[in-house]
Tab-separated table of N, CA and C in Angstrom:
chain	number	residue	atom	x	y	z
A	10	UNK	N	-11.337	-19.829	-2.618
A	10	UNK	CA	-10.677	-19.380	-3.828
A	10	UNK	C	-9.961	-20.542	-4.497
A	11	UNK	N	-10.236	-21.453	-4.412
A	11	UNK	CA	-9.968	-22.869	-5.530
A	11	UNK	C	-10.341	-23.171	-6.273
A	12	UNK	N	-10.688	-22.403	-7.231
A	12	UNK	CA	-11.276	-22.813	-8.541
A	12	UNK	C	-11.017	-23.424	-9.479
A	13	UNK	N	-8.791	-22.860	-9.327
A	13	UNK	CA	-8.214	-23.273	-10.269
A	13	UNK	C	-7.645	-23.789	-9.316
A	14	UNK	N	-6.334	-24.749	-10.095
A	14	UNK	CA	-4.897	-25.202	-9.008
A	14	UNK	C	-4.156	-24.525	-9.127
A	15	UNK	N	-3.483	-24.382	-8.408
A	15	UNK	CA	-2.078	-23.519	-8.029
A	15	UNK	C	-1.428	-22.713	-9.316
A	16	UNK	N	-1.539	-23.694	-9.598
A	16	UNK	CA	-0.813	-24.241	-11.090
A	16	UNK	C	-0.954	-23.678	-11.953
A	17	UNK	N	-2.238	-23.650	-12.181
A	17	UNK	CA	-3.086	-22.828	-12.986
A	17	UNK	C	-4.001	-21.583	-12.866
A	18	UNK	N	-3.557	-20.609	-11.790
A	18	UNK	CA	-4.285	-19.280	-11.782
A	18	UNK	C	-3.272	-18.492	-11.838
A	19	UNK	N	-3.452	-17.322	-12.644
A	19	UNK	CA	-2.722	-16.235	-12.752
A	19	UNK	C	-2.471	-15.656	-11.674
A	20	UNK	N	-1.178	-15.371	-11.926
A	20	UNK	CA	-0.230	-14.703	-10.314
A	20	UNK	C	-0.370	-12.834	-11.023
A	21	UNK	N	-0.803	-12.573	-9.404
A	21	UNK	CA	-0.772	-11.082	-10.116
A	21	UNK	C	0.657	-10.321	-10.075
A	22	UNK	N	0.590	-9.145	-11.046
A	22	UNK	CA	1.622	-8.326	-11.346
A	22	UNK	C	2.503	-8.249	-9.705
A	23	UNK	N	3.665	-8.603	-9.853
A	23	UNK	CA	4.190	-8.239	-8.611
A	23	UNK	C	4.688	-6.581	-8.433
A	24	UNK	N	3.976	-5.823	-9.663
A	24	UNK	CA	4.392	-4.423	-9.563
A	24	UNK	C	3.388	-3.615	-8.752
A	25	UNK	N	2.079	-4.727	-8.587
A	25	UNK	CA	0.922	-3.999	-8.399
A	25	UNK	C	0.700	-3.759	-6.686
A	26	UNK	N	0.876	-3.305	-5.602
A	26	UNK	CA	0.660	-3.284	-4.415
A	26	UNK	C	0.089	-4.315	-3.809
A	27	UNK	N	-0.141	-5.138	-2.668
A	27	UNK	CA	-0.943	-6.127	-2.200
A	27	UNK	C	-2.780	-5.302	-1.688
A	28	UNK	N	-2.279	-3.972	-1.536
A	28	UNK	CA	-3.473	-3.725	-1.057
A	28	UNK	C	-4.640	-2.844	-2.317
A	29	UNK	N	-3.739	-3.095	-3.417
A	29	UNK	CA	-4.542	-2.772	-4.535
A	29	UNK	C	-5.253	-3.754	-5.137
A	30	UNK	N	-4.165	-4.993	-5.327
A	30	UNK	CA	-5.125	-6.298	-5.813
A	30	UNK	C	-6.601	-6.319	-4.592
A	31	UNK	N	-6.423	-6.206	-3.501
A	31	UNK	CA	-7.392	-6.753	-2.571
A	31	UNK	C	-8.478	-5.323	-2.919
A	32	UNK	N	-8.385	-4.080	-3.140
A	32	UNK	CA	-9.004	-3.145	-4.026
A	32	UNK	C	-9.694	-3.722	-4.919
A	33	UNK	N	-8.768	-3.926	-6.186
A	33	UNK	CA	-9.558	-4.521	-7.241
A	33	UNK	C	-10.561	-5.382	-6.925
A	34	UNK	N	-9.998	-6.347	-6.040
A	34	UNK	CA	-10.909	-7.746	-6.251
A	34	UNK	C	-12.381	-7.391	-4.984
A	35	UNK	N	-12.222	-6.293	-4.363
A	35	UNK	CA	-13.529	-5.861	-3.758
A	35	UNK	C	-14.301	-4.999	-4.501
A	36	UNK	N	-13.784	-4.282	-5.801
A	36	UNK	CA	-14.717	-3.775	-6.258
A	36	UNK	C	-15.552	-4.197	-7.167
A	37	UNK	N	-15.007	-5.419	-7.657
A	37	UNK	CA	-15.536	-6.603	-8.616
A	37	UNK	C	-16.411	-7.558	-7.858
A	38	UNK	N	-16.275	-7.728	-6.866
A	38	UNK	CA	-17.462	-8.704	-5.869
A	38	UNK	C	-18.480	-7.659	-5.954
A	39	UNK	N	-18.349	-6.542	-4.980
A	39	UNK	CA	-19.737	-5.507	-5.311
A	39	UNK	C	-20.112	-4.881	-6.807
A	40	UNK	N	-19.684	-5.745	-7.604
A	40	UNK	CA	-20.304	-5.236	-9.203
A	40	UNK	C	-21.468	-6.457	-9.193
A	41	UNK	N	-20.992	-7.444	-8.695
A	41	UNK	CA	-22.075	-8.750	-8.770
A	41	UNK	C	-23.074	-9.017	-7.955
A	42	UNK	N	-24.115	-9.562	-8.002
A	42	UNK	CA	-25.383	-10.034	-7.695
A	42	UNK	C	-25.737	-11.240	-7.492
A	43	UNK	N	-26.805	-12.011	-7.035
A	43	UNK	CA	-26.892	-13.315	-7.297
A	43	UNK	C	-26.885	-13.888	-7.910
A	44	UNK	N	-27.641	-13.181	-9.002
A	44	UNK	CA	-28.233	-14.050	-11.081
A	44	UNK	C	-26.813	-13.234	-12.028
A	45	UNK	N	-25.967	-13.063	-11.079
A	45	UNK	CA	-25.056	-12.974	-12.156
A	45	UNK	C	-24.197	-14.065	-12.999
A	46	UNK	N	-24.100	-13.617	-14.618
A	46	UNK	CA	-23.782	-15.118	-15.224
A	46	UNK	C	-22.644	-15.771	-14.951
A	47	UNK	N	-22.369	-16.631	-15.265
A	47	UNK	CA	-21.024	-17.753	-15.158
A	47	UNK	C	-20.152	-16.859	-15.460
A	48	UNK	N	-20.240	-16.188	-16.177
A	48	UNK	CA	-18.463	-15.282	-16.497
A	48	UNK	C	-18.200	-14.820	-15.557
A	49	UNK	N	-19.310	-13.825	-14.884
A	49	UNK	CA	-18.568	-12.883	-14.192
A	49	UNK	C	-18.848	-13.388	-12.762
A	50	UNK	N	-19.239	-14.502	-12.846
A	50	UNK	CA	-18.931	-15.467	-11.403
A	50	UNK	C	-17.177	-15.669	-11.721
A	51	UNK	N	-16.690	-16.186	-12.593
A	51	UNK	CA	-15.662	-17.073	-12.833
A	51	UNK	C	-14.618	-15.894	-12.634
A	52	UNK	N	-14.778	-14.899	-12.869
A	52	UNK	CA	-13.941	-13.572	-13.161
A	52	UNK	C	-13.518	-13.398	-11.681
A	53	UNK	N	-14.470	-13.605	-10.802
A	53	UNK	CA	-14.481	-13.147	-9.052
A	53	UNK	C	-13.511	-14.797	-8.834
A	54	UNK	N	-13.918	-15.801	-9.045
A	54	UNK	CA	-13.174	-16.816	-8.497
A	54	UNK	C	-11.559	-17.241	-9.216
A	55	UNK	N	-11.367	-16.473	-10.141
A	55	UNK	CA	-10.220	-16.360	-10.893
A	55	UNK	C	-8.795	-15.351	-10.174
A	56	UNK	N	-9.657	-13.994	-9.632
A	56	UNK	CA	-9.053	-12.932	-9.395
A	56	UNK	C	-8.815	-13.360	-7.353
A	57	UNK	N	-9.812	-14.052	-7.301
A	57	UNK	CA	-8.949	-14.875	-5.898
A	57	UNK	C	-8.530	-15.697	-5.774
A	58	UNK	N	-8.321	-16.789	-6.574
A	58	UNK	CA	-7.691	-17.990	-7.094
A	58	UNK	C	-5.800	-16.916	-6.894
A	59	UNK	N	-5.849	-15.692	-7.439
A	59	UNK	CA	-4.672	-15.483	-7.770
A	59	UNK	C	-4.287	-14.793	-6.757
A	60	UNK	N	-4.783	-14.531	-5.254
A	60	UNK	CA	-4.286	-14.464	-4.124
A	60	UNK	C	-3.453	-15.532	-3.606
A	61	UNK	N	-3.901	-16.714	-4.335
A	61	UNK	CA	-2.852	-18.067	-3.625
A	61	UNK	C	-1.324	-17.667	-4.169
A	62	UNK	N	-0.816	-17.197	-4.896
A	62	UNK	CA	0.393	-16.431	-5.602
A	62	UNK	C	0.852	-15.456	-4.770
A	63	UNK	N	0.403	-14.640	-3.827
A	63	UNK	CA	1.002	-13.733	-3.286
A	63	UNK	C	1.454	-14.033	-1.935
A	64	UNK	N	2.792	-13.581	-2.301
A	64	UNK	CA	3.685	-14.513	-0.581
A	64	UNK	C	3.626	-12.954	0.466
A	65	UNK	N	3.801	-13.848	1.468
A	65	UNK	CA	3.645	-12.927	2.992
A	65	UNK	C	5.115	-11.591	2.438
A	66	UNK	N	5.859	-12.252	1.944
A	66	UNK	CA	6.763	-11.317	1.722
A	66	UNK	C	6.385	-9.786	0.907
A	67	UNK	N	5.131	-9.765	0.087
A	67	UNK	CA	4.654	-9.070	-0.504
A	67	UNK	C	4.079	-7.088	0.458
A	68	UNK	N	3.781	-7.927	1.822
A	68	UNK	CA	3.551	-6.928	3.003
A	68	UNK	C	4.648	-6.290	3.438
A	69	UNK	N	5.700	-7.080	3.642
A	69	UNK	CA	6.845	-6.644	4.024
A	69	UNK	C	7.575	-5.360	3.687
A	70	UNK	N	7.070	-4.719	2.335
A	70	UNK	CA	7.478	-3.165	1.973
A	70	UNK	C	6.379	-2.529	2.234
A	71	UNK	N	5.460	-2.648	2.567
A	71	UNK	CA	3.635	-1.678	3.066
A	71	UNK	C	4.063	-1.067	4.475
A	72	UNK	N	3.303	-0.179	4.278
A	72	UNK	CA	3.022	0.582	5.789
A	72	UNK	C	2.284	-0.262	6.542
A	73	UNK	N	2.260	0.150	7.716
A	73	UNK	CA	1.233	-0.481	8.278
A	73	UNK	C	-0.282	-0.288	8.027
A	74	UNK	N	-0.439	1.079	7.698
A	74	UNK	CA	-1.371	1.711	7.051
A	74	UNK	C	-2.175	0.363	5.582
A	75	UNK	N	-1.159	0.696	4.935
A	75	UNK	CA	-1.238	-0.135	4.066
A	75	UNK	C	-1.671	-1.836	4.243
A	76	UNK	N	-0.866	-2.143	4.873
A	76	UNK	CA	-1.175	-3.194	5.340
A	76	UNK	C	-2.271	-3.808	5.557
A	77	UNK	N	-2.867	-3.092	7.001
A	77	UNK	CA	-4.433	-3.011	7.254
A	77	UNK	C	-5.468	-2.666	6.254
A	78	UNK	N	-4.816	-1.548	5.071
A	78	UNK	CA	-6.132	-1.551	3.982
A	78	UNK	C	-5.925	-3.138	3.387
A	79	UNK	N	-5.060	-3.476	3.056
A	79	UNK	CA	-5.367	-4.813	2.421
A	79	UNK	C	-6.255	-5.988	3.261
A	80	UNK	N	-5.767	-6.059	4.595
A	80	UNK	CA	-6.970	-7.188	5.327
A	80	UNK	C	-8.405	-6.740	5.279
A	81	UNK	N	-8.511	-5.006	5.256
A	81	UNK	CA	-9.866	-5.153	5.378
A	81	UNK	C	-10.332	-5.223	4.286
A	82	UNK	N	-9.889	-4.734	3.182
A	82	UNK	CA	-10.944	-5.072	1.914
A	82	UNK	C	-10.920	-6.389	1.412
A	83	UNK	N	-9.943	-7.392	1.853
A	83	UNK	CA	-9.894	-8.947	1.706
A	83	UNK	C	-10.773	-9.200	2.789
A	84	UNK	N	-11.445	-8.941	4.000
A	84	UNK	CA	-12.294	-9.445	4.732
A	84	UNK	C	-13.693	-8.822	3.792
A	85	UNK	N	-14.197	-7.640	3.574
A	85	UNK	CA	-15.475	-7.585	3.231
A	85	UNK	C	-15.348	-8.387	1.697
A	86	UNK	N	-14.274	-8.132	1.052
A	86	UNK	CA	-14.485	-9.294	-0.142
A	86	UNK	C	-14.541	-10.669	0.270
A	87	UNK	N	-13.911	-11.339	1.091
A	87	UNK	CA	-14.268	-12.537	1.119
A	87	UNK	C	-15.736	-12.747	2.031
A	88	UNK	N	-16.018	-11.625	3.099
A	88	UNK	CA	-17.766	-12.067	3.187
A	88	UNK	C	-18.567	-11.724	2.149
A	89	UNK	N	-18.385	-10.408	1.227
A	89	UNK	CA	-19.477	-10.341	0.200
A	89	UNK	C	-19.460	-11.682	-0.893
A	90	UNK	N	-18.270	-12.341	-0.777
A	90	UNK	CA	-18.310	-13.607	-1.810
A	90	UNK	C	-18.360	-14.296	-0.981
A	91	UNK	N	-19.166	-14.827	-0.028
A	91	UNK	CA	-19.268	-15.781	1.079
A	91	UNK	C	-20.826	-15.892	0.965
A	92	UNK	N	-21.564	-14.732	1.095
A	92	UNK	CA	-22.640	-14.082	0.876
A	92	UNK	C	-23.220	-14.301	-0.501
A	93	UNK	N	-22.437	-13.924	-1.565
A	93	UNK	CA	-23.024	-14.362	-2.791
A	93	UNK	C	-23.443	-15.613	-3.484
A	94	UNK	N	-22.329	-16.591	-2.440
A	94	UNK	CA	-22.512	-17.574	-2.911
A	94	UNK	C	-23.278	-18.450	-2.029
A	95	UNK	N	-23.109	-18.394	-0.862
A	95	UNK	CA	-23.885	-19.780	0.401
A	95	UNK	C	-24.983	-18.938	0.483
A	96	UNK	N	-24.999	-17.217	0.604
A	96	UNK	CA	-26.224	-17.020	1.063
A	96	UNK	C	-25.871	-16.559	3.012
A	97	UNK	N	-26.776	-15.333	3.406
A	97	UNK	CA	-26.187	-14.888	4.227
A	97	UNK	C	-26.785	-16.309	5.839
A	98	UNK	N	-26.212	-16.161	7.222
A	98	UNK	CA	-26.896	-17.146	7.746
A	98	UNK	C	-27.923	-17.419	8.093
A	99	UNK	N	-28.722	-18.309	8.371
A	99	UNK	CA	-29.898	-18.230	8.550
A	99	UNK	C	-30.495	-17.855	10.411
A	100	UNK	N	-29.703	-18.476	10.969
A	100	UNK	CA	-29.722	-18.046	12.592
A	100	UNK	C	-28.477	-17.337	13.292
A	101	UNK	N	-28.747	-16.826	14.232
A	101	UNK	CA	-27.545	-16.290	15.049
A	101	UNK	C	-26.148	-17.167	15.545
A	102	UNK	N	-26.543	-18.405	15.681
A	102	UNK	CA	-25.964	-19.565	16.103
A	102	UNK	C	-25.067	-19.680	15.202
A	103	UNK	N	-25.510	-19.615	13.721
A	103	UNK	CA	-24.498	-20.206	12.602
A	103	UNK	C	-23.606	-18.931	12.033
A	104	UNK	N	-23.245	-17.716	12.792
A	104	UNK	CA	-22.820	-16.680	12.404
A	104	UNK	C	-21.174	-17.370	12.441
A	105	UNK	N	-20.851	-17.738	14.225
A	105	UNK	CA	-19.862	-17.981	14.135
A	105	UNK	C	-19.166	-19.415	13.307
A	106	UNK	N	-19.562	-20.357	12.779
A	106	UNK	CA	-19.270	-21.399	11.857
A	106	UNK	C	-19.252	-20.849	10.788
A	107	UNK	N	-20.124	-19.944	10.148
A	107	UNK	CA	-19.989	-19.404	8.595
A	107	UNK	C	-18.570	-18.691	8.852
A	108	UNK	N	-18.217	-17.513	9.556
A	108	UNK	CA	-17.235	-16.725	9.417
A	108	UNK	C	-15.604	-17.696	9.946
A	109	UNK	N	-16.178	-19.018	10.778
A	109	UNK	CA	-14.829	-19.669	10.714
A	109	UNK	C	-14.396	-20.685	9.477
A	110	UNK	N	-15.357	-20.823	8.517
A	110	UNK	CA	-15.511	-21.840	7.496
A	110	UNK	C	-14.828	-21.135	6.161
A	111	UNK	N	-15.375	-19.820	6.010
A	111	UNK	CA	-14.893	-19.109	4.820
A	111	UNK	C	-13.967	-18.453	4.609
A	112	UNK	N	-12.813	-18.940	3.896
A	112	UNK	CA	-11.713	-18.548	3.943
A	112	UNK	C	-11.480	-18.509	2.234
A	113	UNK	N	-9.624	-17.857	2.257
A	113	UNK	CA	-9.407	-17.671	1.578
A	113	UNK	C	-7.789	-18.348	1.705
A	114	UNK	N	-7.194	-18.947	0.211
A	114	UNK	CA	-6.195	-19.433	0.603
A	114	UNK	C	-5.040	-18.218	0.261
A	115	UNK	N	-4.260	-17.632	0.940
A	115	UNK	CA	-3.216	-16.072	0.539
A	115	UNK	C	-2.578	-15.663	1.382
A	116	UNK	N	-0.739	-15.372	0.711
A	116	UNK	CA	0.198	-15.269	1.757
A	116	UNK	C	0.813	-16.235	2.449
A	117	UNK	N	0.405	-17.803	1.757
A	117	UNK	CA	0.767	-18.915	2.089
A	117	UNK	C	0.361	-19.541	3.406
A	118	UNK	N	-0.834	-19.159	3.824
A	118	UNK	CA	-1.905	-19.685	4.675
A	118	UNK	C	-3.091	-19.617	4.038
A	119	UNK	N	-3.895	-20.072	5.063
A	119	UNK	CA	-5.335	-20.021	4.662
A	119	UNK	C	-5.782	-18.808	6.074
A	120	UNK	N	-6.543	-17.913	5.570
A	120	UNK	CA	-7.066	-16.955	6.395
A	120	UNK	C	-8.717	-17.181	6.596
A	121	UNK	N	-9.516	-17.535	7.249
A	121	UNK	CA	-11.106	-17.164	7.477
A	121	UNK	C	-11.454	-16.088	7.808
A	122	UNK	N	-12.780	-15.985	7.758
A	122	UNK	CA	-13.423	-14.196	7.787
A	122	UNK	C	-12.992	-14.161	9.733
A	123	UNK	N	-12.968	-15.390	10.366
A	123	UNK	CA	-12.583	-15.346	11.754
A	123	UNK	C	-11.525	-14.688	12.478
A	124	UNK	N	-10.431	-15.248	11.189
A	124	UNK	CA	-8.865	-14.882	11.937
A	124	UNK	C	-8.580	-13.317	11.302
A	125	UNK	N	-9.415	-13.070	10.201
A	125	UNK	CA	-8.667	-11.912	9.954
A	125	UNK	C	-9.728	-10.766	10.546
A	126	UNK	N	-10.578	-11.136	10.918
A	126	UNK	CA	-11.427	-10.303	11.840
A	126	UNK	C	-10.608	-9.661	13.489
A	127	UNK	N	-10.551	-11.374	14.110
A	127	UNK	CA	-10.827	-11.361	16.029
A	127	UNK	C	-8.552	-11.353	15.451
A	128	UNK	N	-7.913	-12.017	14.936
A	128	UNK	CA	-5.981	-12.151	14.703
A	128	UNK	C	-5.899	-10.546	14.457
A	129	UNK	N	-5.784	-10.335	12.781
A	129	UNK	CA	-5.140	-9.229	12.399
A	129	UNK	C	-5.623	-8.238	12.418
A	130	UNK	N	-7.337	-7.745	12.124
A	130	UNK	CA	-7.941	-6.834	12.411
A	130	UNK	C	-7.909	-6.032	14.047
A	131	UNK	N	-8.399	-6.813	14.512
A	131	UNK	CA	-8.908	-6.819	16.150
A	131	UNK	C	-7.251	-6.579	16.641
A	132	UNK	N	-6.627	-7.559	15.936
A	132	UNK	CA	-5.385	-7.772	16.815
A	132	UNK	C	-4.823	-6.359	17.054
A	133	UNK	N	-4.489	-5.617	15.744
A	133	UNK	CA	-3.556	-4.550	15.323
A	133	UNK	C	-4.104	-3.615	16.270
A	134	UNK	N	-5.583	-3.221	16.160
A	134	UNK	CA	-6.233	-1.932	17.457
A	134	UNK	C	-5.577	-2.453	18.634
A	135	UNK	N	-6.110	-4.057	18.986
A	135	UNK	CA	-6.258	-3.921	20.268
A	135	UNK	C	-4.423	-3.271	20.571
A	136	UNK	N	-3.599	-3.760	20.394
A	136	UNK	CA	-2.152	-3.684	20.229
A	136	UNK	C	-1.541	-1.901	20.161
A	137	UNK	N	-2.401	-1.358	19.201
A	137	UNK	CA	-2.161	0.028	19.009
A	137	UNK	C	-2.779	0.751	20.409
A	138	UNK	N	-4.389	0.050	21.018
A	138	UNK	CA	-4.341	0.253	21.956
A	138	UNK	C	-3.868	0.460	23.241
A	139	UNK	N	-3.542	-0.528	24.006
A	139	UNK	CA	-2.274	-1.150	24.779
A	139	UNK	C	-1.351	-0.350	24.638
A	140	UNK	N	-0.738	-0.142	23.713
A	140	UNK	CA	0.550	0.683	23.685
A	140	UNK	C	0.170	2.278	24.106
A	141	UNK	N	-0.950	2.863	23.669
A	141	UNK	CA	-0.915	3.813	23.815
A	141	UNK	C	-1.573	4.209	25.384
A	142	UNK	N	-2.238	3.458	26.069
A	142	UNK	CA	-2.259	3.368	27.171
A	142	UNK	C	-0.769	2.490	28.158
A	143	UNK	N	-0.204	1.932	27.757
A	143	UNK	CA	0.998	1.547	28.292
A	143	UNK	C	1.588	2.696	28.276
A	144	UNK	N	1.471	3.324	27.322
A	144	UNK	CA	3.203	5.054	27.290
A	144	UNK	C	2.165	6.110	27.854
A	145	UNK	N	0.865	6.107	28.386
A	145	UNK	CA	0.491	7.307	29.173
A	145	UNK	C	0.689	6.841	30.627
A	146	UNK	N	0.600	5.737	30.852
A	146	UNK	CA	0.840	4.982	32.018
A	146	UNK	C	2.289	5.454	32.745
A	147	UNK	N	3.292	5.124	32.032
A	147	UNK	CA	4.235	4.988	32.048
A	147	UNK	C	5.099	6.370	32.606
A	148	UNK	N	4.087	7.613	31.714
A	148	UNK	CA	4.567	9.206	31.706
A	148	UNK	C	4.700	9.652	32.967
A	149	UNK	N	5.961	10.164	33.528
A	149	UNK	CA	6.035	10.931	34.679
A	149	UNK	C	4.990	12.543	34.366
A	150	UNK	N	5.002	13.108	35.738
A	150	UNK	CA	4.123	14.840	35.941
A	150	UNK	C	4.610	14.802	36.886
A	151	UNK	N	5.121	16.398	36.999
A	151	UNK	CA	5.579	17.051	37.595
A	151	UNK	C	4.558	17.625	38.429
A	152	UNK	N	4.534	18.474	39.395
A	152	UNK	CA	3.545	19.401	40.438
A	152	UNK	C	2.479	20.024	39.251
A	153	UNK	N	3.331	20.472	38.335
A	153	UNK	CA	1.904	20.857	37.689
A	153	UNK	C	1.154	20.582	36.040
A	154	UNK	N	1.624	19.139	36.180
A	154	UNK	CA	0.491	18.374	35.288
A	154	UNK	C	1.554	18.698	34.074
A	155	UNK	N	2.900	19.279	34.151
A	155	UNK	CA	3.245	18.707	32.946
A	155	UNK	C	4.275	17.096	32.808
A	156	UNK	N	3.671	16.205	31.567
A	156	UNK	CA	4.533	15.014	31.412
A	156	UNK	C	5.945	14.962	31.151
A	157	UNK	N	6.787	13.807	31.390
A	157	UNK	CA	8.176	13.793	31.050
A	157	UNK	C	8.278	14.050	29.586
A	158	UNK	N	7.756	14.313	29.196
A	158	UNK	CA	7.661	14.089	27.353
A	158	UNK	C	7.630	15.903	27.163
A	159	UNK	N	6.755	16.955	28.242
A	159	UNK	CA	6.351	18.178	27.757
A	159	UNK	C	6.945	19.106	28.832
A	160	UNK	N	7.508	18.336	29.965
A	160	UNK	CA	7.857	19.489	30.976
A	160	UNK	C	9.423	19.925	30.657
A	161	UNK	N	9.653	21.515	31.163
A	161	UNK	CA	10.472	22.205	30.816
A	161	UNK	C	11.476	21.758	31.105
A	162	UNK	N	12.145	22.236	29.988
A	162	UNK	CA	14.168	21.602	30.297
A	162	UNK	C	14.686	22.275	31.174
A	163	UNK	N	15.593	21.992	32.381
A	163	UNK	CA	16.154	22.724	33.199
A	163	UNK	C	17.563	22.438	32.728
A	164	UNK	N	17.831	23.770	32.772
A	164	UNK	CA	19.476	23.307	31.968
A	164	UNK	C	20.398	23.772	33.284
């Protein structure tokens, strides 16, 4: 997403959600094609150019919910514009170099289709996982199968 400099790409509305811009800008990659013209190439590299503008602080009022919609539609947008432009890989071998190569600069890092795949994607399940096997782990039962969480109050 360097098309422009810093300097020079429009910062989006800070009224607008983080996981709406990443909306927008996936539904505008799947409007395009290969033989599509210079404009509406420039339109896709403009509207991520202006992800470099949005600070990590921007997540910080999202759900988590929220949150996660924004990485994933910034991951299939940045492979469908990864795709549009290099072309998908040619062997199995070069899967993992394409997805560590293509990135996007937003949130004041640079993210690849890698980290936000195996980091924040992967990360958040595996994590939601874990936890929820950590607190069944954890649950006392009584003689008859009810947990500390469901068995009766003895007052």
């Amino acid at each position: 997403n360097g098309r422009r400099l810093q300097l020079d790409a429009d910062r989006p509305d800070p009224r607008t959600p983080p996981w709406e811009l990443a909306l927008q800008l996936l539904r505008r990659v799947f409007t395009l094609t290969p033989d599509a013209d210079d404009f509406d190439m420039a339109s896709i590299f403009d509207q991520a150019s202006a992800l470099r503008h949005l600070p990590l602080s921007a997540l910080e009022n999202q759900t988590p919910k929220e949150a996660m919609v924004f990485f994933l539609n910034i991951h299939h947008a940045l492979l469908q514009h990864a795709l549009l432009l290099l072309g998908a890989p040619k062997k199995p071998a070069e899967i993992h170099a394409f997805a560590s190569t293509i990135s996007y600069d937003m949130l004041g890092d640079i993210f690849s289709l890698h980290e936000i795949a195996t980091c924040v994607l992967r990360g958040s399940f595996y994590h939601q996982e874990y936890n929820a096997i950590h607190h069944a782990e954890n649950q006392q039962t009584d003689d008859f199968g009810n947990t500390s969480e469901n068995a009766p109050k003895v007052k």
